[in-house]
Amino acid sequence: MTEFETVIGLEVHVELGTQTKIFCGCAVEFGAPPNTHVCPVCLGSPGALPVLNEEALKLAIRAALALNCTVRQESKFDRKNYFYPDSPKAYQISQYDEPVGEHGFIEITVQGEKKRIGITRVHLEEDAGKLTHSPYGDASLVDLNRVGIPLIEIVSEPDLRTAEEARLYLEELKSIMQYCAISECKMEEGSLRCDANISLREVGQRELGTKTEIKNMNSFRNVQRGLEYEEQRQKKMLLKNEKIVQQTMRFHEESGATVAMRSKEDAHDYRYFPEPDLPRISLSREYSEERRAEIPELPAERRQRFVEVYGLPLYDAEVLTVTKALADYFDGTASRVRDPKSASNWIMGDLLAHVKANGLEMEQVRVKPEQLAELIGVIEKGTISSKIAKNVLKEMLDSGKDAKVIIEEQGLIQISDEGQLREIALRIIATNKKSVEDFKAGKEKALGALVGQMMKETKGKANPQLVNQIMLALISD
Ligand SMILES: [Zn+2]
């Protein structure tokens, strides 16, 4: 049977986190009442002239550099002409043949192997308006607040071979954008959007097969689902010797299927020409280097440091570096404790569970890294048991109080006084003769029951190792 290879390329639009739009002074605000952040420039009134927002340019350059692109010293804007109700100007200001950045890459890890995915280009452009179609099919509403919000489009090389690789690439891309404070990348608010191109070719064949483009995938999971569906659809057609039609497909979330939307436009359909109302962009080397200096330690470097410096397993390092805020939190905690792995365990366990259950951002967590480090310190010293520490952390997360204050207030200090524990142990032995006999008869489990009684008696405050030792010594006689 014919073997096929899948070829996927992604086009990602990322909204830049500027205060105002790209060519006018209108505010950028998600969720504002429709058509309230508009002016003659972004509405495309005759005679209105665009002026480039420098912050958008800075963010685009920073993004291009973070994606290992070469930043062009010379670039320009072009008009992409199309008629659609989401664009009152009937064109979009974009970049055609001279984008801000080109020839970059993102590294992903696929089943333990590093793989480089090329980035063709990063270009600046303005967003279009948002259309809402009536479910009854009788009307469409347009909100032009989004017109003119600065975007970068990041186009990958056709280097991705599976839907899973596409998801990994998107996750890494999103992390990089967030680390560099370029965008919040909220797919649910549309500040990160992804279109995917996919084609199949016979294994060994050099030229690409006919591709389709999938739109309307609103989560990384759906990108993966959409691509998997389309891969199978194309494969079935090719096996039946049917021709793939180059077209745009819409992903249907409920069914997980892709549905043909329209035939795909080619670049010449847009009649690109240089934007006459904006000057060319000329960048000095220093200007780009200043942007490079704004880039923090990126997720891949941080993962490596967490493994090498803190000795974390790769899995922990991956979880803890997904967002910069979480990675900062771990750094802040781990650098203050003896065993960084215990910091990782507390953060990945109880802390993230709390964050998830309450729908919080890391910045909203009431326990600061130094407070968590203090709690881990008192466990390491044996002042409280880890079991009690779980409750203390819960209380800390609710109240924001320090561990030491809660331990003091509730008298939670671990009992490590041998004399005191021995006394309690003798009392328990006296009232649990059956367990003692069981133990002597070889049922080792009986020891656990006696230790359990001790912990119950001391409300979990007894030092468990010590209790074990004392009890074993007493009943082994
Ligand atoms: Zn405006």
GROMACS .gro file of C-alpha atoms and ligand atoms in nm:
model
  478
    1MET     CA    1   0.000   0.000   0.000
    2THR     CA    2   0.118   0.355  -0.072
    3GLU     CA    3   0.279   0.524   0.227
    4PHE     CA    4   0.217   0.893   0.277
    5GLU     CA    5   0.405   1.166   0.454
    6THR     CA    6   0.215   1.457   0.607
    7VAL     CA    7   0.343   1.810   0.560
    8ILE     CA    8   0.210   2.085   0.784
    9GLY     CA    9   0.287   2.457   0.799
   10LEU     CA   10   0.129   2.701   1.043
   11GLU     CA   11   0.037   3.067   1.018
   12VAL     CA   12  -0.004   3.220   1.359
   13HIS     CA   13  -0.144   3.565   1.427
   14VAL     CA   14  -0.043   3.719   1.757
   15GLU     CA   15  -0.196   4.043   1.885
   16LEU     CA   16   0.075   4.272   2.017
   17GLY     CA   17   0.016   4.399   2.370
   18THR     CA   18   0.017   4.772   2.292
   19GLN     CA   19  -0.200   5.034   2.463
   20THR     CA   20  -0.318   5.179   2.131
   21LYS     CA   21  -0.375   5.062   1.775
   22ILE     CA   22  -0.102   5.032   1.515
   23PHE     CA   23  -0.174   5.342   1.303
   24CYS     CA   24  -0.394   5.564   1.524
   25GLY     CA   25  -0.445   5.659   1.888
   26CYS     CA   26  -0.753   5.444   1.954
   27ALA     CA   27  -0.731   5.237   2.272
   28VAL     CA   28  -0.694   4.860   2.256
   29GLU     CA   29  -0.940   4.709   2.501
   30PHE     CA   30  -1.086   4.361   2.482
   31GLY     CA   31  -1.459   4.344   2.555
   32ALA     CA   32  -1.532   4.718   2.517
   33PRO     CA   33  -1.882   4.804   2.385
   34PRO     CA   34  -1.883   4.749   2.006
   35ASN     CA   35  -1.761   5.029   1.780
   36THR     CA   36  -1.652   5.259   2.063
   37HIS     CA   37  -1.275   5.252   1.992
   38VAL     CA   38  -1.274   5.383   1.637
   39CYS     CA   39  -1.162   5.698   1.454
   40PRO     CA   40  -1.130   5.824   1.095
   41VAL     CA   41  -0.790   5.653   1.055
   42CYS     CA   42  -0.891   5.302   1.152
   43LEU     CA   43  -1.231   5.343   0.983
   44GLY     CA   44  -1.048   5.436   0.664
   45SER     CA   45  -1.219   5.772   0.605
   46PRO     CA   46  -1.087   5.949   0.294
   47GLY     CA   47  -0.789   6.173   0.372
   48ALA     CA   48  -0.708   6.017   0.709
   49LEU     CA   49  -0.339   5.925   0.736
   50PRO     CA   50  -0.183   5.638   0.934
   51VAL     CA   51   0.118   5.690   1.163
   52LEU     CA   52   0.312   5.384   1.283
   53ASN     CA   53   0.293   5.311   1.657
   54GLU     CA   54   0.658   5.263   1.754
   55GLU     CA   55   0.569   5.026   2.038
   56ALA     CA   56   0.420   4.783   1.785
   57LEU     CA   57   0.740   4.793   1.581
   58LYS     CA   58   0.951   4.732   1.893
   59LEU     CA   59   0.741   4.431   1.994
   60ALA     CA   60   0.754   4.287   1.642
   61ILE     CA   61   1.133   4.316   1.634
   62ARG     CA   62   1.161   4.161   1.980
   63ALA     CA   63   0.937   3.873   1.867
   64ALA     CA   64   1.140   3.819   1.550
   65LEU     CA   65   1.465   3.806   1.748
   66ALA     CA   66   1.319   3.571   2.010
   67LEU     CA   67   1.224   3.340   1.722
   68ASN     CA   68   1.585   3.342   1.597
   69CYS     CA   69   1.499   3.549   1.290
   70THR     CA   70   1.721   3.792   1.107
   71VAL     CA   71   1.574   4.139   1.146
   72ARG     CA   72   1.576   4.324   0.817
   73GLN     CA   73   1.735   4.667   0.835
   74GLU     CA   74   1.499   4.778   0.560
   75SER     CA   75   1.133   4.687   0.552
   76LYS     CA   76   0.808   4.836   0.432
   77PHE     CA   77   0.430   4.816   0.448
   78ASP     CA   78   0.206   4.701   0.164
   79ARG     CA   79  -0.163   4.712   0.093
   80LYS     CA   80  -0.342   4.381   0.071
   81ASN     CA   81  -0.665   4.450  -0.114
   82TYR     CA   82  -0.982   4.262  -0.046
   83PHE     CA   83  -1.351   4.337  -0.008
   84TYR     CA   84  -1.515   4.208   0.305
   85PRO     CA   85  -1.744   4.366   0.563
   86ASP     CA   86  -1.480   4.338   0.838
   87SER     CA   87  -1.260   4.595   0.662
   88PRO     CA   88  -1.409   4.940   0.600
   89LYS     CA   89  -1.095   5.048   0.406
   90ALA     CA   90  -1.129   4.748   0.171
   91TYR     CA   91  -0.758   4.680   0.223
   92GLN     CA   92  -0.535   4.571   0.504
   93ILE     CA   93  -0.198   4.731   0.574
   94SER     CA   94   0.043   4.440   0.593
   95GLN     CA   95   0.395   4.351   0.481
   96TYR     CA   96   0.450   4.156   0.163
   97ASP     CA   97   0.804   4.112   0.035
   98GLU     CA   98   1.000   4.295   0.305
   99PRO     CA   99   0.884   4.164   0.643
  100VAL     CA  100   1.034   4.272   0.976
  101GLY     CA  101   1.205   3.936   1.031
  102GLU     CA  102   1.285   3.618   0.835
  103HIS     CA  103   1.475   3.287   0.845
  104GLY     CA  104   1.418   3.194   1.209
  105PHE     CA  105   1.331   2.873   1.392
  106ILE     CA  106   1.171   2.724   1.701
  107GLU     CA  107   1.307   2.411   1.863
  108ILE     CA  108   1.059   2.152   1.987
  109THR     CA  109   1.115   1.819   2.159
  110VAL     CA  110   0.936   1.529   1.991
  111GLN     CA  111   0.955   1.201   2.182
  112GLY     CA  112   1.278   1.304   2.348
  113GLU     CA  113   1.439   1.424   2.022
  114LYS     CA  114   1.503   1.790   1.951
  115LYS     CA  115   1.364   1.913   1.622
  116ARG     CA  116   1.404   2.251   1.458
  117ILE     CA  117   1.099   2.401   1.287
  118GLY     CA  118   1.191   2.679   1.047
  119ILE     CA  119   1.020   3.016   1.055
  120THR     CA  120   0.986   3.172   0.713
  121ARG     CA  121   0.890   3.519   0.823
  122VAL     CA  122   0.747   3.745   1.090
  123HIS     CA  123   0.555   4.042   0.958
  124LEU     CA  124   0.356   4.330   1.102
  125GLU     CA  125   0.000   4.403   1.002
  126GLU     CA  126  -0.328   4.543   1.126
  127ASP     CA  127  -0.621   4.333   1.243
  128ALA     CA  128  -0.965   4.336   1.081
  129GLY     CA  129  -1.304   4.384   1.249
  130LYS     CA  130  -1.501   4.108   1.411
  131LEU     CA  131  -1.815   3.976   1.247
  132THR     CA  132  -2.092   3.807   1.440
  133HIS     CA  133  -2.335   3.611   1.229
  134SER     CA  134  -2.691   3.573   1.346
  135PRO     CA  135  -2.780   3.209   1.407
  136TYR     CA  136  -3.100   3.272   1.207
  137GLY     CA  137  -2.901   3.365   0.900
  138ASP     CA  138  -3.080   3.697   0.855
  139ALA     CA  139  -2.810   3.942   0.966
  140SER     CA  140  -2.444   3.990   1.052
  141LEU     CA  141  -2.309   4.239   1.302
  142VAL     CA  142  -1.968   4.402   1.280
  143ASP     CA  143  -1.755   4.536   1.564
  144LEU     CA  144  -1.475   4.758   1.436
  145ASN     CA  145  -1.295   4.797   1.770
  146ARG     CA  146  -1.054   4.529   1.653
  147VAL     CA  147  -0.975   4.704   1.325
  148GLY     CA  148  -0.620   4.835   1.342
  149ILE     CA  149  -0.502   4.637   1.644
  150PRO     CA  150  -0.138   4.548   1.576
  151LEU     CA  151  -0.063   4.188   1.484
  152ILE     CA  152   0.237   3.990   1.387
  153GLU     CA  153   0.193   3.697   1.157
  154ILE     CA  154   0.442   3.417   1.213
  155VAL     CA  155   0.469   3.181   0.919
  156SER     CA  156   0.643   2.848   0.966
  157GLU     CA  157   0.825   2.644   0.706
  158PRO     CA  158   0.643   2.323   0.606
  159ASP     CA  159   0.861   2.133   0.854
  160LEU     CA  160   0.592   1.981   1.077
  161ARG     CA  161   0.511   1.616   1.011
  162THR     CA  162   0.233   1.536   1.258
  163ALA     CA  163  -0.060   1.709   1.425
  164GLU     CA  164   0.116   1.654   1.756
  165GLU     CA  165   0.426   1.838   1.635
  166ALA     CA  166   0.198   2.125   1.534
  167ARG     CA  167   0.061   2.142   1.888
  168LEU     CA  168   0.410   2.130   2.043
  169TYR     CA  169   0.525   2.409   1.811
  170LEU     CA  170   0.227   2.625   1.912
  171GLU     CA  171   0.285   2.565   2.283
  172GLU     CA  172   0.649   2.667   2.251
  173LEU     CA  173   0.561   2.970   2.038
  174LYS     CA  174   0.303   3.085   2.293
  175SER     CA  175   0.549   3.047   2.581
  176ILE     CA  176   0.812   3.249   2.398
  177MET     CA  177   0.563   3.529   2.322
  178GLN     CA  178   0.449   3.537   2.685
  179TYR     CA  179   0.801   3.530   2.828
  180CYS     CA  180   0.893   3.828   2.610
  181ALA     CA  181   0.575   4.019   2.711
  182ILE     CA  182   0.480   4.050   2.343
  183SER     CA  183   0.125   3.925   2.387
  184GLU     CA  184  -0.097   3.757   2.641
  185CYS     CA  185  -0.174   3.498   2.371
  186LYS     CA  186  -0.527   3.428   2.489
  187MET     CA  187  -0.682   3.208   2.225
  188GLU     CA  188  -1.026   3.251   2.382
  189GLU     CA  189  -0.999   3.629   2.333
  190GLY     CA  190  -0.848   3.592   1.987
  191SER     CA  191  -0.509   3.738   2.079
  192LEU     CA  192  -0.351   3.422   1.934
  193ARG     CA  193  -0.505   3.264   1.623
  194CYS     CA  194  -0.380   2.982   1.412
  195ASP     CA  195  -0.442   2.869   1.055
  196ALA     CA  196  -0.286   2.546   0.933
  197ASN     CA  197  -0.180   2.427   0.589
  198ILE     CA  198  -0.168   2.056   0.535
  199SER     CA  199  -0.085   1.831   0.242
  200LEU     CA  200   0.018   1.472   0.190
  201ARG     CA  201   0.277   1.331  -0.045
  202GLU     CA  202   0.408   0.986  -0.113
  203VAL     CA  203   0.707   0.895   0.098
  204GLY     CA  204   1.022   0.977  -0.099
  205GLN     CA  205   0.849   1.232  -0.321
  206ARG     CA  206   1.016   1.576  -0.318
  207GLU     CA  207   0.749   1.813  -0.443
  208LEU     CA  208   0.464   1.905  -0.211
  209GLY     CA  209   0.113   1.772  -0.258
  210THR     CA  210  -0.190   1.997  -0.297
  211LYS     CA  211  -0.263   2.160   0.034
  212THR     CA  212  -0.574   2.273   0.214
  213GLU     CA  213  -0.590   2.542   0.478
  214ILE     CA  214  -0.785   2.492   0.801
  215LYS     CA  215  -0.930   2.790   0.985
  216ASN     CA  216  -1.142   2.845   1.294
  217MET     CA  217  -0.953   2.629   1.541
  218ASN     CA  218  -0.987   2.801   1.875
  219SER     CA  219  -0.760   2.591   2.095
  220PHE     CA  220  -0.437   2.396   2.056
  221ARG     CA  221  -0.630   2.077   2.110
  222ASN     CA  222  -0.861   2.168   1.823
  223VAL     CA  223  -0.565   2.247   1.599
  224GLN     CA  224  -0.447   1.894   1.661
  225ARG     CA  225  -0.796   1.750   1.610
  226GLY     CA  226  -0.855   1.947   1.290
  227LEU     CA  227  -0.522   1.841   1.143
  228GLU     CA  228  -0.573   1.477   1.234
  229TYR     CA  229  -0.915   1.480   1.069
  230GLU     CA  230  -0.790   1.654   0.756
  231GLU     CA  231  -0.491   1.419   0.732
  232GLN     CA  232  -0.724   1.118   0.725
  233ARG     CA  233  -0.965   1.284   0.482
  234GLN     CA  234  -0.687   1.358   0.233
  235LYS     CA  235  -0.536   1.015   0.276
  236LYS     CA  236  -0.866   0.843   0.195
  237MET     CA  237  -0.907   1.060  -0.117
  238LEU     CA  238  -0.554   0.994  -0.239
  239LEU     CA  239  -0.593   0.621  -0.189
  240LYS     CA  240  -0.901   0.637  -0.410
  241ASN     CA  241  -0.699   0.838  -0.666
  242GLU     CA  242  -0.920   1.141  -0.611
  243LYS     CA  243  -0.775   1.489  -0.657
  244ILE     CA  244  -0.732   1.716  -0.355
  245VAL     CA  245  -0.876   2.061  -0.425
  246GLN     CA  246  -0.678   2.358  -0.291
  247GLN     CA  247  -0.930   2.524  -0.065
  248THR     CA  248  -0.996   2.671   0.275
  249MET     CA  249  -1.161   2.442   0.527
  250ARG     CA  250  -1.346   2.539   0.840
  251PHE     CA  251  -1.302   2.327   1.151
  252HIS     CA  252  -1.631   2.226   1.309
  253GLU     CA  253  -1.575   2.193   1.681
  254GLU     CA  254  -1.871   1.971   1.775
  255SER     CA  255  -1.812   1.707   1.508
  256GLY     CA  256  -1.434   1.748   1.489
  257ALA     CA  257  -1.467   1.753   1.109
  258THR     CA  258  -1.334   1.998   0.852
  259VAL     CA  259  -1.580   2.147   0.604
  260ALA     CA  260  -1.497   2.324   0.278
  261MET     CA  261  -1.545   2.700   0.308
  262ARG     CA  262  -1.413   2.860  -0.012
  263SER     CA  263  -1.149   2.811  -0.275
  264LYS     CA  264  -0.812   2.941  -0.164
  265GLU     CA  265  -0.691   3.277  -0.287
  266ASP     CA  266  -0.342   3.316  -0.425
  267ALA     CA  267  -0.122   3.614  -0.343
  268HIS     CA  268  -0.199   3.779  -0.679
  269ASP     CA  269  -0.569   3.789  -0.589
  270TYR     CA  270  -0.482   4.051  -0.326
  271ARG     CA  271  -0.311   4.293  -0.569
  272TYR     CA  272  -0.041   4.387  -0.319
  273PHE     CA  273   0.132   4.721  -0.370
  274PRO     CA  274   0.351   4.939  -0.145
  275GLU     CA  275   0.149   5.139   0.107
  276PRO     CA  276   0.183   5.498  -0.018
  277ASP     CA  277   0.084   5.662   0.313
  278LEU     CA  278   0.364   5.516   0.525
  279PRO     CA  279   0.740   5.569   0.492
  280ARG     CA  280   0.979   5.278   0.462
  281ILE     CA  281   1.127   5.147   0.787
  282SER     CA  282   1.504   5.176   0.826
  283LEU     CA  283   1.652   5.027   1.140
  284SER     CA  284   1.996   5.086   1.283
  285ARG     CA  285   2.188   4.790   1.421
  286GLU     CA  286   2.178   4.950   1.768
  287TYR     CA  287   1.801   4.976   1.755
  288SER     CA  288   1.767   4.601   1.695
  289GLU     CA  289   2.029   4.523   1.959
  290GLU     CA  290   1.834   4.725   2.215
  291ARG     CA  291   1.535   4.500   2.140
  292ARG     CA  292   1.754   4.191   2.179
  293ALA     CA  293   1.853   4.314   2.526
  294GLU     CA  294   1.483   4.316   2.622
  295ILE     CA  295   1.453   3.940   2.572
  296PRO     CA  296   1.463   3.749   2.901
  297GLU     CA  297   1.585   3.394   2.954
  298LEU     CA  298   1.357   3.196   2.720
  299PRO     CA  299   1.162   2.881   2.815
  300ALA     CA  300   1.409   2.637   2.654
  301GLU     CA  301   1.707   2.790   2.837
  302ARG     CA  302   1.514   2.794   3.158
  303ARG     CA  303   1.414   2.429   3.131
  304GLN     CA  304   1.777   2.338   3.078
  305ARG     CA  305   1.886   2.544   3.379
  306PHE     CA  306   1.620   2.386   3.601
  307VAL     CA  307   1.753   2.042   3.508
  308GLU     CA  308   2.121   2.130   3.535
  309VAL     CA  309   2.129   2.368   3.830
  310TYR     CA  310   1.841   2.239   4.044
  311GLY     CA  311   1.866   1.876   3.936
  312LEU     CA  312   1.497   1.854   3.842
  313PRO     CA  313   1.360   1.576   3.622
  314LEU     CA  314   1.286   1.706   3.271
  315TYR     CA  315   0.914   1.653   3.326
  316ASP     CA  316   0.914   1.891   3.625
  317ALA     CA  317   1.120   2.145   3.432
  318GLU     CA  318   0.869   2.134   3.147
  319VAL     CA  319   0.567   2.186   3.371
  320LEU     CA  320   0.733   2.464   3.570
  321THR     CA  321   0.844   2.667   3.268
  322VAL     CA  322   0.514   2.679   3.080
  323THR     CA  323   0.463   3.037   3.192
  324LYS     CA  324   0.722   3.287   3.302
  325ALA     CA  325   0.523   3.367   3.617
  326LEU     CA  326   0.529   3.002   3.726
  327ALA     CA  327   0.899   2.965   3.643
  328ASP     CA  328   0.975   3.282   3.842
  329TYR     CA  329   0.775   3.141   4.132
  330PHE     CA  330   0.972   2.819   4.130
  331ASP     CA  331   1.304   3.006   4.105
  332GLY     CA  332   1.202   3.222   4.400
  333THR     CA  333   1.118   2.918   4.612
  334ALA     CA  334   1.389   2.673   4.505
  335SER     CA  335   1.673   2.918   4.558
  336ARG     CA  336   1.573   2.944   4.927
  337VAL     CA  337   1.546   2.576   5.018
  338ARG     CA  338   1.791   2.289   5.064
  339ASP     CA  339   1.615   2.048   4.826
  340PRO     CA  340   1.478   2.211   4.507
  341LYS     CA  341   1.287   1.892   4.420
  342SER     CA  342   1.071   1.939   4.730
  343ALA     CA  343   0.990   2.293   4.609
  344SER     CA  344   0.892   2.143   4.274
  345ASN     CA  345   0.671   1.882   4.443
  346TRP     CA  346   0.485   2.139   4.653
  347ILE     CA  347   0.436   2.374   4.359
  348MET     CA  348   0.331   2.108   4.107
  349GLY     CA  349   0.109   1.940   4.366
  350ASP     CA  350  -0.085   2.143   4.621
  351LEU     CA  351  -0.009   2.489   4.485
  352LEU     CA  352  -0.106   2.429   4.122
  353ALA     CA  353  -0.413   2.235   4.235
  354HIS     CA  354  -0.520   2.544   4.431
  355VAL     CA  355  -0.446   2.773   4.135
  356LYS     CA  356  -0.649   2.552   3.903
  357ALA     CA  357  -0.941   2.500   4.141
  358ASN     CA  358  -0.977   2.875   4.194
  359GLY     CA  359  -0.902   2.983   3.838
  360LEU     CA  360  -0.614   3.204   3.955
  361GLU     CA  361  -0.317   3.357   3.779
  362MET     CA  362   0.017   3.293   3.953
  363GLU     CA  363   0.036   3.661   4.045
  364GLN     CA  364  -0.285   3.623   4.248
  365VAL     CA  365  -0.155   3.344   4.471
  366ARG     CA  366  -0.149   3.478   4.827
  367VAL     CA  367   0.152   3.271   4.932
  368LYS     CA  368   0.470   3.430   4.801
  369PRO     CA  369   0.774   3.216   4.706
  370GLU     CA  370   0.963   3.318   5.023
  371GLN     CA  371   0.664   3.208   5.234
  372LEU     CA  372   0.650   2.869   5.064
  373ALA     CA  373   1.026   2.836   5.111
  374GLU     CA  374   0.980   2.904   5.483
  375LEU     CA  375   0.718   2.628   5.505
  376ILE     CA  376   0.951   2.384   5.329
  377GLY     CA  377   1.225   2.492   5.569
  378VAL     CA  378   1.020   2.401   5.877
  379ILE     CA  379   0.941   2.061   5.724
  380GLU     CA  380   1.309   2.005   5.650
  381LYS     CA  381   1.392   2.092   6.013
  382GLY     CA  382   1.130   1.847   6.135
  383THR     CA  383   0.926   2.116   6.315
  384ILE     CA  384   0.610   1.986   6.148
  385SER     CA  385   0.535   1.671   5.950
  386SER     CA  386   0.463   1.691   5.578
  387LYS     CA  387   0.114   1.567   5.646
  388ILE     CA  388   0.039   1.864   5.871
  389ALA     CA  389   0.225   2.091   5.629
  390LYS     CA  390  -0.043   2.016   5.370
  391ASN     CA  391  -0.306   2.168   5.597
  392VAL     CA  392  -0.079   2.457   5.687
  393LEU     CA  393  -0.025   2.537   5.318
  394LYS     CA  394  -0.399   2.525   5.259
  395GLU     CA  395  -0.449   2.776   5.539
  396MET     CA  396  -0.165   2.991   5.405
  397LEU     CA  397  -0.323   2.996   5.059
  398ASP     CA  398  -0.656   3.103   5.207
  399SER     CA  399  -0.527   3.362   5.454
  400GLY     CA  400  -0.187   3.469   5.319
  401LYS     CA  401  -0.045   3.418   5.672
  402ASP     CA  402   0.311   3.293   5.728
  403ALA     CA  403   0.364   2.924   5.807
  404LYS     CA  404   0.523   3.001   6.144
  405VAL     CA  405   0.224   3.210   6.255
  406ILE     CA  406  -0.021   2.929   6.171
  407ILE     CA  407   0.195   2.664   6.338
  408GLU     CA  408   0.217   2.877   6.652
  409GLU     CA  409  -0.153   2.970   6.659
  410GLN     CA  410  -0.268   2.612   6.617
  411GLY     CA  411   0.004   2.442   6.823
  412LEU     CA  412   0.110   2.219   6.537
  413ILE     CA  413   0.473   2.169   6.627
  414GLN     CA  414   0.578   1.811   6.573
  415ILE     CA  415   0.630   1.601   6.885
  416SER     CA  416   0.985   1.469   6.872
  417ASP     CA  417   1.031   1.423   7.246
  418GLU     CA  418   1.116   1.054   7.290
  419GLY     CA  419   1.004   1.035   7.651
  420GLN     CA  420   0.666   1.182   7.570
  421LEU     CA  421   0.616   0.956   7.267
  422ARG     CA  422   0.720   0.647   7.468
  423GLU     CA  423   0.458   0.726   7.729
  424ILE     CA  424   0.184   0.750   7.467
  425ALA     CA  425   0.310   0.433   7.297
  426LEU     CA  426   0.286   0.235   7.622
  427ARG     CA  427  -0.069   0.354   7.672
  428ILE     CA  428  -0.164   0.244   7.321
  429ILE     CA  429   0.000  -0.095   7.362
  430ALA     CA  430  -0.196  -0.149   7.683
  431THR     CA  431  -0.528  -0.088   7.510
  432ASN     CA  432  -0.448  -0.270   7.183
  433LYS     CA  433  -0.327  -0.607   7.307
  434LYS     CA  434  -0.471  -0.783   7.000
  435SER     CA  435  -0.252  -0.587   6.757
  436VAL     CA  436   0.056  -0.658   6.969
  437GLU     CA  437  -0.021  -1.032   6.967
  438ASP     CA  438  -0.081  -1.021   6.590
  439PHE     CA  439   0.256  -0.857   6.542
  440LYS     CA  440   0.430  -1.114   6.755
  441ALA     CA  441   0.254  -1.386   6.552
  442GLY     CA  442   0.425  -1.244   6.242
  443LYS     CA  443   0.161  -1.007   6.106
  444GLU     CA  444   0.381  -0.708   6.029
  445LYS     CA  445   0.081  -0.501   5.927
  446ALA     CA  446  -0.019  -0.480   6.292
  447LEU     CA  447   0.267  -0.237   6.350
  448GLY     CA  448   0.103   0.001   6.105
  449ALA     CA  449  -0.221  -0.013   6.301
  450LEU     CA  450  -0.041   0.077   6.625
  451VAL     CA  451   0.149   0.362   6.462
  452GLY     CA  452  -0.180   0.483   6.315
  453GLN     CA  453  -0.328   0.491   6.665
  454MET     CA  454  -0.035   0.701   6.785
  455MET     CA  455  -0.078   0.951   6.503
  456LYS     CA  456  -0.447   0.972   6.578
  457GLU     CA  457  -0.383   1.024   6.949
  458THR     CA  458  -0.139   1.309   6.875
  459LYS     CA  459  -0.359   1.458   6.601
  460GLY     CA  460  -0.087   1.381   6.347
  461LYS     CA  461   0.175   1.582   6.533
  462ALA     CA  462   0.401   1.293   6.632
  463ASN     CA  463   0.723   1.256   6.435
  464PRO     CA  464   0.633   0.947   6.225
  465GLN     CA  465   0.985   0.801   6.197
  466LEU     CA  466   1.036   0.830   6.570
  467VAL     CA  467   0.696   0.674   6.645
  468ASN     CA  468   0.785   0.382   6.420
  469GLN     CA  469   1.117   0.326   6.595
  470ILE     CA  470   0.976   0.351   6.947
  471MET     CA  471   0.677   0.130   6.878
  472LEU     CA  472   0.886  -0.136   6.705
  473ALA     CA  473   1.133  -0.141   6.993
  474LEU     CA  474   0.854  -0.177   7.252
  475ILE     CA  475   0.660  -0.459   7.086
  476SER     CA  476   0.962  -0.653   6.963
  477ASP     CA  477   1.071  -0.731   7.321
  478ZN      ZN  478  -0.853   5.465   1.534
   0.00000   0.00000   0.00000
